[in-house]
């Protein structure tokens, strides 16, 4: 593996039917020996079922996004602070913009960043070398955090419907790492105009360029639906808020987004028209003329 550890994913025994092992966590540290020790201690805790280990913040973001796309978000991140490139505090700031940020436990040899760490709402702060009993306290906090979150979600009333094409602020603020010429760049979900399928990857297009993420279009469609994204073709997912024009020519429907003309398949045309009409329909239009070009619902 790239991190130099014996295995990239470390799992406990089969947990089918077991209530004891339930947590899925991520460990991040650029120093292999420290990461090995942390993974060993985490695997030893009976409440943890799955540990994934990476050696830098960029890889951590990829793992977190992959887990969310698979519908199995990780329950917590154990994070070193001083790492080359994007450090632990930088990563924590990025994660704080997630719609549902995972709890963060900082694991470091330095006491100085503790104040800033807790300003970022860290769940706990462990000093190296980590003791098993101190780690157990952190896991106990994670258990309560996870269950409190689940209980709150179960008891919450259904959210008010969002206008078609509207982007809830907490969703639109999600940050996605994309590959661009061998460089990882971070873009906000709200800045994505449309998504194009590229085999096992998806290309995210913004006003300033594009980049690749390893994700299927179906997964992104499901995950970003509440942010106003809609499927218009087997190869394209678009942000309703970024559509400049919809045109019907010779029986073929298309949309224009920032100068790009994208085809709309017959399968998705009716649904797209309905969403756009609802999005732009005024509250009251006396004697409104019928829609032209067959673009009404």
Short mmCIF file of C-alpha atoms in Angstrom, two decimals, residues 97 167-169 171-177 185-193 204-206 224 229 242:
data_model
loop_
_atom_site.label_atom_id
_atom_site.label_comp_id
_atom_site.label_asym_id
_atom_site.label_seq_id
_atom_site.Cartn_x
_atom_site.Cartn_y
_atom_site.Cartn_z
CA UNK A 97 -18.10 22.55 5.84
CA UNK A 167 -29.14 24.81 -2.65
CA UNK A 168 -29.34 24.54 1.16
CA UNK A 169 -26.31 26.48 2.49
CA UNK A 171 -25.09 21.30 1.46
CA UNK A 172 -23.72 23.83 -1.00
CA UNK A 173 -20.76 24.48 1.29
CA UNK A 174 -19.51 20.90 0.93
CA UNK A 175 -15.95 20.78 -0.37
CA UNK A 176 -14.85 18.17 -2.92
CA UNK A 177 -11.23 17.24 -3.79
CA UNK A 185 -7.77 21.08 -6.00
CA UNK A 186 -10.68 21.73 -3.61
CA UNK A 187 -13.95 23.10 -4.97
CA UNK A 188 -17.27 23.96 -3.36
CA UNK A 189 -20.34 22.00 -4.36
CA UNK A 190 -22.20 25.27 -4.97
CA UNK A 191 -19.64 26.19 -7.66
CA UNK A 192 -20.20 23.03 -9.72
CA UNK A 193 -22.22 23.75 -12.87
CA UNK A 204 -16.89 18.29 -12.32
CA UNK A 205 -17.22 21.50 -14.33
CA UNK A 206 -17.06 24.96 -12.74
CA UNK A 224 -26.50 15.85 -4.46
CA UNK A 229 -28.68 18.61 -9.07
CA UNK A 242 -26.71 27.18 -13.25
#
